[in-house]
Tab-separated table of C-alpha atoms in Angstrom:
chain	number	residue	atom	x	y	z
A	65	LEU	CA	122.204	90.821	119.920
A	66	GLY	CA	124.066	88.027	121.692
A	67	LEU	CA	120.853	86.730	123.241
A	68	TRP	CA	119.250	86.805	119.791
A	69	PHE	CA	121.959	84.535	118.323
A	70	PHE	CA	121.722	82.154	121.287
A	71	SER	CA	117.937	81.988	120.831
A	72	VAL	CA	118.270	81.007	117.175
A	73	ALA	CA	120.789	78.285	118.109
A	74	LEU	CA	118.373	76.902	120.699
A	75	LEU	CA	115.528	76.916	118.169
A	76	VAL	CA	117.648	75.032	115.623
A	77	GLU	CA	118.567	72.374	118.199
A	78	PHE	CA	114.947	72.055	119.292
A	79	ALA	CA	113.864	71.486	115.685
A	80	ALA	CA	116.277	68.545	115.417
A	81	LEU	CA	114.977	66.673	118.473
A	82	PRO	CA	111.928	64.990	116.854
A	83	ARG	CA	114.026	63.740	113.954
A	84	LEU	CA	116.745	62.391	116.256
A	85	ALA	CA	114.188	60.572	118.387
A	86	PHE	CA	112.875	58.503	115.473
A	87	ASP	CA	115.852	58.256	113.125
A	88	SER	CA	119.134	57.207	114.733
A	89	LYS	CA	120.921	57.116	111.350
A	90	TRP	CA	120.198	60.798	110.796
A	91	LYS	CA	123.217	61.709	112.932
A	92	SER	CA	125.502	60.576	110.132
A	93	SER	CA	123.661	62.500	107.400
A	94	VAL	CA	124.897	65.649	105.681
A	95	GLU	CA	121.770	67.517	106.791
A	96	PHE	CA	122.530	66.809	110.465
A	97	VAL	CA	126.137	67.949	110.084
A	98	VAL	CA	125.013	71.191	108.420
A	99	LEU	CA	122.452	71.834	111.152
A	100	GLN	CA	124.987	71.252	113.929
A	101	THR	CA	127.546	73.455	112.205
A	102	MET	CA	124.992	76.222	111.901
A	103	SER	CA	124.074	75.853	115.589
A	104	PHE	CA	127.732	76.042	116.624
A	105	GLU	CA	128.271	79.164	114.531
A	106	LEU	CA	125.215	80.817	116.033
A	107	VAL	CA	126.561	80.208	119.533
A	108	ALA	CA	129.961	81.567	118.485
A	109	MET	CA	128.353	84.663	116.981
A	110	GLY	CA	126.326	85.099	120.149
A	111	ALA	CA	129.509	85.119	122.208
A	112	LEU	CA	131.189	87.502	119.768
A	113	ALA	CA	128.207	89.817	119.822
A	114	ARG	CA	128.740	90.374	123.541
A	115	TRP	CA	131.891	92.363	122.745
A	116	PRO	CA	131.013	96.090	122.787
A	117	GLU	CA	133.131	96.953	119.718
A	118	PHE	CA	131.511	94.236	117.578
A	119	ARG	CA	128.055	95.247	118.702
A	120	MET	CA	128.600	98.927	117.899
A	121	ARG	CA	129.916	98.133	114.407
A	122	MET	CA	126.975	95.873	113.590
A	123	GLN	CA	124.483	98.424	114.842
A	124	ALA	CA	126.104	101.215	112.834
A	125	LEU	CA	126.162	99.088	109.682
A	126	LEU	CA	122.517	98.030	109.883
A	127	ALA	CA	120.888	101.032	111.543
A	128	SER	CA	119.774	102.585	108.266
A	129	ARG	CA	118.196	99.349	107.037
A	130	GLY	CA	115.497	99.061	109.662
A	131	GLU	CA	115.073	96.521	112.445
A	132	GLY	CA	113.420	93.850	110.317
A	133	ILE	CA	116.027	93.918	107.566
A	134	SER	CA	118.786	93.977	110.198
A	135	ALA	CA	117.508	90.763	111.761
A	136	ALA	CA	117.116	89.062	108.391
A	137	ALA	CA	120.543	90.191	107.183
A	138	GLY	CA	122.155	88.889	110.356
A	139	ILE	CA	120.746	85.404	109.871
A	140	SER	CA	121.634	85.391	106.173
A	141	ALA	CA	125.212	86.418	106.948
A	142	ILE	CA	125.606	83.529	109.394
A	143	ILE	CA	124.117	80.950	107.062
A	144	GLY	CA	126.043	82.088	104.009
A	145	LYS	CA	129.284	83.154	105.688
A	146	ALA	CA	129.109	86.325	103.600
A	147	SER	CA	129.179	90.053	104.238
A	148	VAL	CA	125.952	91.804	105.086
A	149	GLU	CA	126.609	94.343	102.324
A	150	GLY	CA	127.002	91.622	99.693
A	151	LEU	CA	123.842	89.843	100.779
A	152	LEU	CA	121.817	93.038	100.685
A	153	GLU	CA	123.061	93.668	97.158
A	154	VAL	CA	121.969	90.189	96.043
A	155	TRP	CA	118.598	90.686	97.718
A	156	GLU	CA	117.946	94.010	96.000
A	157	LYS	CA	118.763	92.517	92.584
A	158	ARG	CA	116.813	89.263	92.938
A	159	PHE	CA	113.791	90.055	95.047
A	160	CYS	CA	110.732	89.065	93.018
A	161	GLY	CA	107.269	87.562	93.231
A	162	VAL	CA	104.922	85.465	91.141
A	163	ASP	CA	101.218	86.037	90.508
A	164	MET	CA	99.393	83.018	91.869
A	165	ASP	CA	97.367	82.437	88.704
A	166	ARG	CA	100.674	81.517	87.011
A	167	VAL	CA	101.527	78.796	89.537
A	168	THR	CA	100.680	75.249	88.451
A	169	ARG	CA	99.926	72.050	90.306
A	170	GLU	CA	102.668	70.245	88.389
A	171	SER	CA	105.349	72.694	89.457
A	172	MET	CA	104.388	72.334	93.121
A	173	ALA	CA	104.374	68.540	93.001
A	174	SER	CA	108.136	68.123	92.713
A	175	ASN	CA	111.167	69.817	94.210
A	176	MET	CA	113.224	69.259	91.063
A	177	PRO	CA	114.649	72.583	89.750
A	178	ASP	CA	112.952	74.080	86.706
A	179	PRO	CA	114.772	77.191	85.417
A	180	SER	CA	111.904	77.997	83.041
A	181	LEU	CA	109.671	78.925	85.977
A	182	GLY	CA	111.807	81.958	86.710
A	183	ALA	CA	110.401	83.644	83.619
A	184	LEU	CA	106.964	83.635	85.270
A	185	SER	CA	108.108	85.739	88.221
A	186	ARG	CA	108.603	89.493	88.111
A	187	SER	CA	110.678	92.060	89.972
A	188	VAL	CA	108.765	93.821	92.728
A	189	ASP	CA	109.328	96.564	95.267
A	190	PHE	CA	109.942	95.936	98.939
A	191	GLY	CA	106.620	95.153	100.615
A	192	ALA	CA	104.817	94.478	97.321
A	193	VAL	CA	104.715	90.692	97.785
A	194	ASP	CA	101.580	89.624	99.613
A	195	ALA	CA	102.966	86.431	101.088
A	196	PHE	CA	106.068	84.310	101.470
A	197	LEU	CA	104.835	80.735	101.044
A	198	SER	CA	106.568	78.445	103.523
A	199	HIS	CA	106.219	74.693	103.038
A	200	SER	CA	108.077	71.391	103.058
A	201	TRP	CA	108.695	69.633	99.765
A	202	HIS	CA	108.459	66.342	101.662
A	203	ASP	CA	104.776	66.778	102.527
A	204	ASP	CA	101.932	65.406	100.405
A	205	ALA	CA	101.751	67.438	97.186
A	206	ASP	CA	98.004	67.084	96.582
A	207	SER	CA	97.002	68.142	100.095
A	208	LYS	CA	99.364	71.081	99.954
A	209	TRP	CA	98.045	72.189	96.556
A	210	GLU	CA	94.471	72.159	97.849
A	211	ALA	CA	95.518	74.289	100.824
A	212	VAL	CA	97.336	76.740	98.535
A	213	GLN	CA	94.287	77.114	96.317
A	214	LEU	CA	92.026	77.642	99.321
A	215	TRP	CA	94.288	80.447	100.564
A	216	ARG	CA	94.405	81.920	97.065
A	217	SER	CA	90.620	81.917	96.619
A	218	ASP	CA	90.111	83.537	100.031
A	219	PHE	CA	92.585	86.265	99.085
A	220	VAL	CA	90.877	86.948	95.741
A	221	ALA	CA	87.481	87.105	97.415
A	222	LYS	CA	88.783	89.606	99.956
A	223	PHE	CA	90.918	91.865	97.752
A	224	GLY	CA	89.519	91.312	94.257
A	225	ARG	CA	92.876	90.413	92.681
A	226	GLU	CA	95.407	87.622	92.456
A	227	PRO	CA	97.913	87.485	95.312
A	228	VAL	CA	101.595	87.977	94.568
A	229	ALA	CA	103.688	85.392	96.374
A	230	TRP	CA	107.312	84.468	96.923
A	231	ILE	CA	107.665	80.762	96.089
A	232	ASP	CA	111.123	79.204	96.148
A	233	LYS	CA	110.801	77.277	92.894
A	234	TYR	CA	109.662	80.381	91.001
A	235	CYS	CA	111.713	83.073	92.715
A	236	ILE	CA	115.127	81.514	93.378
A	237	ASP	CA	117.714	82.169	90.676
A	238	GLN	CA	118.415	78.669	89.317
A	239	LYS	CA	121.790	79.859	88.011
A	240	ALA	CA	122.881	80.974	91.486
A	241	ILE	CA	120.914	78.774	93.870
A	242	GLU	CA	123.371	79.034	96.758
A	243	ASP	CA	123.366	82.848	96.697
A	244	SER	CA	119.585	82.913	96.627
A	245	LEU	CA	119.163	80.385	99.429
A	246	VAL	CA	121.225	82.337	101.926
A	247	CYS	CA	119.059	85.373	101.167
A	248	LEU	CA	115.829	83.601	102.132
A	249	PRO	CA	115.477	85.587	105.389
A	250	LEU	CA	115.862	88.814	103.406
A	251	PHE	CA	113.324	87.722	100.801
A	252	LEU	CA	110.911	86.998	103.646
A	253	CYS	CA	111.586	90.454	105.054
A	254	GLY	CA	110.309	92.012	101.819
A	255	CYS	CA	106.985	90.144	101.996
A	256	THR	CA	103.902	91.327	103.833
A	257	LYS	CA	103.439	88.106	105.784
A	258	LEU	CA	104.441	84.471	106.093
A	259	VAL	CA	101.865	81.901	104.977
A	260	ILE	CA	102.629	78.420	106.296
A	261	PHE	CA	101.338	75.262	104.652
A	262	TYR	CA	101.956	72.956	107.556
A	263	GLY	CA	102.397	69.222	107.042
A	264	PRO	CA	103.891	66.287	108.978
A	265	THR	CA	107.482	67.022	107.938
A	266	TYR	CA	107.343	70.820	108.265
A	267	PRO	CA	108.866	71.139	111.776
A	268	SER	CA	111.780	68.859	110.846
A	269	ARG	CA	112.958	70.997	107.911
A	270	LEU	CA	115.714	73.432	108.814
A	271	TRP	CA	114.742	76.160	106.355
A	272	CYS	CA	111.127	76.046	107.529
A	273	VAL	CA	112.266	76.652	111.104
A	274	VAL	CA	114.515	79.520	110.014
A	275	GLU	CA	111.691	81.142	108.040
A	276	LEU	CA	109.335	80.908	111.002
A	277	PHE	CA	111.889	82.388	113.393
A	278	VAL	CA	112.683	85.297	111.062
A	279	ALA	CA	108.980	86.083	110.705
A	280	LEU	CA	108.537	86.105	114.483
A	281	GLN	CA	111.657	88.215	114.981
A	282	MET	CA	110.407	90.838	112.518
A	283	GLY	CA	106.842	90.821	113.801
A	284	LYS	CA	105.490	89.605	110.458
A	285	GLY	CA	101.938	88.386	110.220
A	286	ILE	CA	101.769	84.591	110.169
A	287	HIS	CA	98.863	82.787	108.514
């Protein structure tokens, strides 16, 4: 467990290197401070996890949830500074998906919150979401939309139905954004696979890196 926390910290630091190399002012930004704080906490949790008593308690608490959910809950707890039990409760209440034929180009062109989109999503069971769509809002909207539609059409041709996806703008509770954000690793855990729409800014976005790591940790399919 300790090695796992240290690995996440190293991955977070590695993700920051390209940005630091080309943007010296980034060091003074809020995003950089948050990233460094998260990295420090991961290292601290890694050291704490080496204590036998802590390790036994964590294993006992998460044993019944399965390895994948355990990994996701651990990351969510670090990010949100919340109890694992509380995060799992939020996850069970708010896990949902949206049918891809209800997703519009306009909604994917801007990262501005739109509470009305939540009405288009629906509650689903664990494992019933075909894909967690991972992308950067800073990448070109038109290129990303074309890639999304290509993935969607391939899915329909293969399975004969619309895919159900987890998309942040449709599936995050706009009335409790912070609670939903810290549960992102858990939401990913409930999806069949991670579908990445990779663009120039993708590797520099902290949440994108976290989503990719969680998927790898849980052995999720990555497309």
